[in-house]
Short mmCIF file of C-alpha atoms and ligand atoms in Angstrom, two decimals:
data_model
loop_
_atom_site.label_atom_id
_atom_site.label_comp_id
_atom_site.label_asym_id
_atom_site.label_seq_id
_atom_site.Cartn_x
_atom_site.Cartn_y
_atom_site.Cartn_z
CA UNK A 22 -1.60 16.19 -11.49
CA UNK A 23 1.13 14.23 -12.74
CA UNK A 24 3.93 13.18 -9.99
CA UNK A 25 7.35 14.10 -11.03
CA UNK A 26 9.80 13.12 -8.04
CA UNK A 27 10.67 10.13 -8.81
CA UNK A 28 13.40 9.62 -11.72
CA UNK A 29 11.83 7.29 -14.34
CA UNK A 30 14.87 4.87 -14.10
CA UNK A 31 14.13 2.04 -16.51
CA UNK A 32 15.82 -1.37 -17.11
CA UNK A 33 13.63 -1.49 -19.95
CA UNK A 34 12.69 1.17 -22.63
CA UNK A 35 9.73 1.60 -24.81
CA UNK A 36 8.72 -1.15 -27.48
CA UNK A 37 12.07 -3.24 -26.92
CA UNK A 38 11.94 -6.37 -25.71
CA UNK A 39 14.36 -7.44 -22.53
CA UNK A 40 16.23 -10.50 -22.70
CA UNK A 41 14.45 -12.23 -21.02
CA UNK A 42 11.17 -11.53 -22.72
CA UNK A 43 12.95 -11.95 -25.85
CA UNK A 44 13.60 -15.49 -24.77
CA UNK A 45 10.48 -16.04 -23.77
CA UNK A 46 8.95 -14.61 -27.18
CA UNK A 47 11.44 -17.24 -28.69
CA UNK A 48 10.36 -20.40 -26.45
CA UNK A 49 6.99 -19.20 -26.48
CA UNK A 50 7.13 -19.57 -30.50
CA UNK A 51 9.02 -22.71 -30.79
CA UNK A 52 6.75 -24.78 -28.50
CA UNK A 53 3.40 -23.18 -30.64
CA UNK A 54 5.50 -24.07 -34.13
CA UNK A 55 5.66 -27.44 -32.62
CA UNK A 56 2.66 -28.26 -31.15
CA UNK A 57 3.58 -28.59 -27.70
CA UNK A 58 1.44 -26.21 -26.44
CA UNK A 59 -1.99 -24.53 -27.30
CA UNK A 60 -1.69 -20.43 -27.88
CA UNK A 61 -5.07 -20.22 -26.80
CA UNK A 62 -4.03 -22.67 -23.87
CA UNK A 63 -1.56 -19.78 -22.85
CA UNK A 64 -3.98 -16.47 -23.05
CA UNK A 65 -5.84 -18.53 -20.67
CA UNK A 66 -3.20 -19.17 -18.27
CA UNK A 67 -1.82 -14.98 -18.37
CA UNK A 68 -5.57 -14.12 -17.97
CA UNK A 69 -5.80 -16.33 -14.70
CA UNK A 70 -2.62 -14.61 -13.63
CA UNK A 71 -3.79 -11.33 -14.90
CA UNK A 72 -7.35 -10.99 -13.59
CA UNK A 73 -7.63 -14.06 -10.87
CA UNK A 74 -4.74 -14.84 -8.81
CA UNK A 75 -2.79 -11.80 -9.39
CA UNK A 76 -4.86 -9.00 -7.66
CA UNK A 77 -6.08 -11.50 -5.24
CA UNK A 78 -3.65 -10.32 -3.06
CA UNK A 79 -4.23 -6.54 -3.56
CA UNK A 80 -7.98 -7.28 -2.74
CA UNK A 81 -6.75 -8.27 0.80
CA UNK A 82 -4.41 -5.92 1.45
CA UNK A 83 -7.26 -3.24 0.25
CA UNK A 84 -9.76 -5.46 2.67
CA UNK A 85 -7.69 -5.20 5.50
CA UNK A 86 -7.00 -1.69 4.99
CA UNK A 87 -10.85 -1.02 5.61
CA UNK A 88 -11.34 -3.46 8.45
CA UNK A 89 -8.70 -2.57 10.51
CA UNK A 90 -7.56 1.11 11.01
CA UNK A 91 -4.11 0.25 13.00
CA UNK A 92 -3.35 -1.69 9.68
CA UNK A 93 -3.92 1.05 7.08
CA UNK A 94 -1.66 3.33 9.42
CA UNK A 95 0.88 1.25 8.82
CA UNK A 96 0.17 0.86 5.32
CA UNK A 97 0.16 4.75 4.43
CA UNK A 98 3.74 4.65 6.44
CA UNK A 99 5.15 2.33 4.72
CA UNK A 100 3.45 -0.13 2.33
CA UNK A 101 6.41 -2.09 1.28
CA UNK A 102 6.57 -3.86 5.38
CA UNK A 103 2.30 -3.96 5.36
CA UNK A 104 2.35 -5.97 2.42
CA UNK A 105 4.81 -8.34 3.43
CA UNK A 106 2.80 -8.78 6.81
CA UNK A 107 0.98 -10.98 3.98
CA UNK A 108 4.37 -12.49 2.57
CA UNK A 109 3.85 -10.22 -0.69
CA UNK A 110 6.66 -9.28 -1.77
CA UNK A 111 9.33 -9.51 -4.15
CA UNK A 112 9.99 -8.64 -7.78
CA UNK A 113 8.33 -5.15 -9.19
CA UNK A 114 7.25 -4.74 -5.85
CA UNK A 115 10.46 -3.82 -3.45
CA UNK A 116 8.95 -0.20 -2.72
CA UNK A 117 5.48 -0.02 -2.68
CA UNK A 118 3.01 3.13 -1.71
CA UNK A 119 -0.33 3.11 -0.94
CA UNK A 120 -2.44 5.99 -2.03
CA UNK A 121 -5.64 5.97 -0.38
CA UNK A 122 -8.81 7.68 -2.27
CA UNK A 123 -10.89 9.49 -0.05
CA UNK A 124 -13.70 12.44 -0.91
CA UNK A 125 -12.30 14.84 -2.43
CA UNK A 126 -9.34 12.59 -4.27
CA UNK A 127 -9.35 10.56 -6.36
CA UNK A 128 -6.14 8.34 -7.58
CA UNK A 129 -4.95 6.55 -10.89
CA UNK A 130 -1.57 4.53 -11.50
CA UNK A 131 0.46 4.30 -14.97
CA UNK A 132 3.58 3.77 -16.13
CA UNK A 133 4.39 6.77 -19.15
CA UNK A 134 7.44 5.01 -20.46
CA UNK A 135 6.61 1.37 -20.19
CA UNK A 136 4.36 -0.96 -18.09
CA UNK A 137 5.86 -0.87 -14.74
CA UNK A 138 3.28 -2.45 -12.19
CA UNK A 139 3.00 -4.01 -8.75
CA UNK A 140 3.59 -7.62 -9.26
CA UNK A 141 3.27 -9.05 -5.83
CA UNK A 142 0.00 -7.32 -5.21
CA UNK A 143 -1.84 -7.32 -8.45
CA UNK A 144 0.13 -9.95 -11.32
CA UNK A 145 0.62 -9.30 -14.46
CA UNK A 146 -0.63 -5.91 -15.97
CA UNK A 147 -3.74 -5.97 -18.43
CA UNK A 148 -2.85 -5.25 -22.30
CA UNK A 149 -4.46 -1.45 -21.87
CA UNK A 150 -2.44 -0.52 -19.00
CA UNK A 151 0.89 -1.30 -21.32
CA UNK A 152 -0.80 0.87 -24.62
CA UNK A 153 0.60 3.69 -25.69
CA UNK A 154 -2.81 5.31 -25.56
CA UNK A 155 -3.38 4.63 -21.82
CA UNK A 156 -0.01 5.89 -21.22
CA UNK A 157 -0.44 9.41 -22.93
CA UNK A 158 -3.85 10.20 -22.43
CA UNK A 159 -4.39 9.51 -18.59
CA UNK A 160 -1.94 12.23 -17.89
CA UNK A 161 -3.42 14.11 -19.95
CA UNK A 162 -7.10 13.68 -19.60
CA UNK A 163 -7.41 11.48 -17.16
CA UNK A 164 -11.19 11.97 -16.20
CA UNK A 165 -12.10 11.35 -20.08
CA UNK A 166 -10.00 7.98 -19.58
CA UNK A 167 -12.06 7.02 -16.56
CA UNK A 168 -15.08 7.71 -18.12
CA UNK A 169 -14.49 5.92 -21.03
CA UNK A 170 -14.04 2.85 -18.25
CA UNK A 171 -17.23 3.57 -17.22
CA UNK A 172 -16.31 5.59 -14.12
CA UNK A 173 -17.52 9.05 -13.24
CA UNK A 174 -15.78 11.39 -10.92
CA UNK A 175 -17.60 14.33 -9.70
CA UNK A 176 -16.40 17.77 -11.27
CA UNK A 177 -15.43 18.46 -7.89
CA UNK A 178 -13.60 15.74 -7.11
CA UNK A 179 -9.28 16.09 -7.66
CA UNK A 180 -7.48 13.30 -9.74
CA UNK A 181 -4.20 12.45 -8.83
CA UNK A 182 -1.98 10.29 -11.51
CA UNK A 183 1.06 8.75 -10.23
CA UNK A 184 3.86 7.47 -12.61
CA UNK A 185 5.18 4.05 -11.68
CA UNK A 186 8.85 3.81 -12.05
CA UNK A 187 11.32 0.89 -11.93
CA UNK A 188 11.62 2.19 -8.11
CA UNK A 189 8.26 2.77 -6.90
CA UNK A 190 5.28 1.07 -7.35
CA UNK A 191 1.80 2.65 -6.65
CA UNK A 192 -1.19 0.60 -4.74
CA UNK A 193 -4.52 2.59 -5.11
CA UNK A 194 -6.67 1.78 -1.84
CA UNK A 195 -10.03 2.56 -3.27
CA UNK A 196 -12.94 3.81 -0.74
CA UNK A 197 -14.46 1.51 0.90
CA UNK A 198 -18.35 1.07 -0.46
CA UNK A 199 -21.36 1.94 1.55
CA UNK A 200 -23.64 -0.87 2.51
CA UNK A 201 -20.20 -2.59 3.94
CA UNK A 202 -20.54 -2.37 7.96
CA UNK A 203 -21.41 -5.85 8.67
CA UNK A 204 -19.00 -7.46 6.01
CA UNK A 205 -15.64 -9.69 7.07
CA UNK A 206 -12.22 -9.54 5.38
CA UNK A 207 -12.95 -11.96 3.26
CA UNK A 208 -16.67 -10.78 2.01
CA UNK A 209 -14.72 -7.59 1.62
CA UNK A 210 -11.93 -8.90 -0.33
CA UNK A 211 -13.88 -10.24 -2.91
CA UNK A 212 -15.99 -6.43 -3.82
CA UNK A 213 -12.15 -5.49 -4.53
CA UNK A 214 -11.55 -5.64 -8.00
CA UNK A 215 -8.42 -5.08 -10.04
CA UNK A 216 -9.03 -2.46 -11.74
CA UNK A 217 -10.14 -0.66 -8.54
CA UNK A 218 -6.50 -1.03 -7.27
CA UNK A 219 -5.16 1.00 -10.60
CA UNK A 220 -7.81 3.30 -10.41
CA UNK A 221 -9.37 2.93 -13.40
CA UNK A 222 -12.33 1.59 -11.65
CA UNK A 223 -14.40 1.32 -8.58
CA UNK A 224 -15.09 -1.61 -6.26
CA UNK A 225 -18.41 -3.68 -6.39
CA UNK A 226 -21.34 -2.70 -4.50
CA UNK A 227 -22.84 -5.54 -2.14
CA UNK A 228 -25.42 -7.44 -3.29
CA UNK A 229 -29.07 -5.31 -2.93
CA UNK A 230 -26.58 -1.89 -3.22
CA UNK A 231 -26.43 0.81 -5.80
CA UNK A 232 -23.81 3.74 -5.96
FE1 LIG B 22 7.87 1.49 -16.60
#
């Protein structure tokens, strides 16, 4: 079901470029045109911040959320104050909610108008997440999306979509994996994958494990 409360309010519409991406295009093209730096050298860099550093973060939030139950009370009250417990915060992420997937829900995050996403707690978002195909079809069809990442949600099984707005910012805490009793935060942390925060995925199984 697609969640309507919020107002989609929007510093930034559709295709158009804000000025300061615009500038950024423009710098971004200068110092390629002159040699100064490597494109290549770049997509490197955004896919560190995208897929390394970036939902680093998330992954302990999500960790701590499954080792320690006073923590993901406070996190379903208000994720915005759990997250800074961390010192995550700050732009694209000034009102956070957790949504927690449990058995009989299952949760996925998108922005329809744009590519509004958690910053603090996951980076920058992945080129798909911005498409326009993402965008359409996962409120529309969301368990043919997920399959076509691979994941399989029993018939059964309810999918929730939440649309990110310029306000609110959506944190999927995925279920924690069997196989997981004797792990630590940190051996936790590291099943936690990105996509597993957006919902488009699940988290690793420990090693020896199979879903
Ligand atoms: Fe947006």
């Amino acid at each position: 079901m697609h969640d309507h409360d919020h107002p989609h309010d929007h510093d930034h519409q559709g295709s158009e470029l804000s000025p300061i991406e615009a500038r950024v295009r423009a710098l971004e093209s200068i110092l390629v045109e002159k040699g100064y730096v490597d494109p290549a050298a770049l997509d490197a860099i955004i896919d560190t911040y995208e897929t390394k550093i970036g939902p680093r973060n998330g992954a302990r939030v999500v960790a701590r959320a499954w080792s320690d139950p006073a923590y993901a009370q406070r996190l379903r009250a208000d994720a915005t104050a759990a997250i800074a417990e961390f010192g995550f915060s700050g732009r694209q992420g000034e009102h956070m909610v957790a949504v927690f997937n449990d058995r009989d829900t299952h949760h996925m995050v998108v922005c329809t108008l744009c590519s509004c996403y958690p910053w603090p707690v996951l980076g920058l978002p992945p080129v798909w997440y911005k498409s326009a195909p993402y965008r359409s079809r996962v409120v529309i069809d969301p368990r043919s999306v997920l399959a076509d990442f691979g994941v399989h949600v029993p018939a059964g099984k309810k999918i929730r979509v939440w649309d990110s707005t310029a306000e609110v910012r959506y944190l999927v805490i995925p279920e924690r994996p069997a196989g997981t009793e004797g792990l630590g935060e940190e051996q936790l942390a590291v099943l936690v994958t990105r996509d597993s925060m957006i919902g488009t995925g699940l988290p690793l199984l420990p090693e020896g494990a199979s879903r």
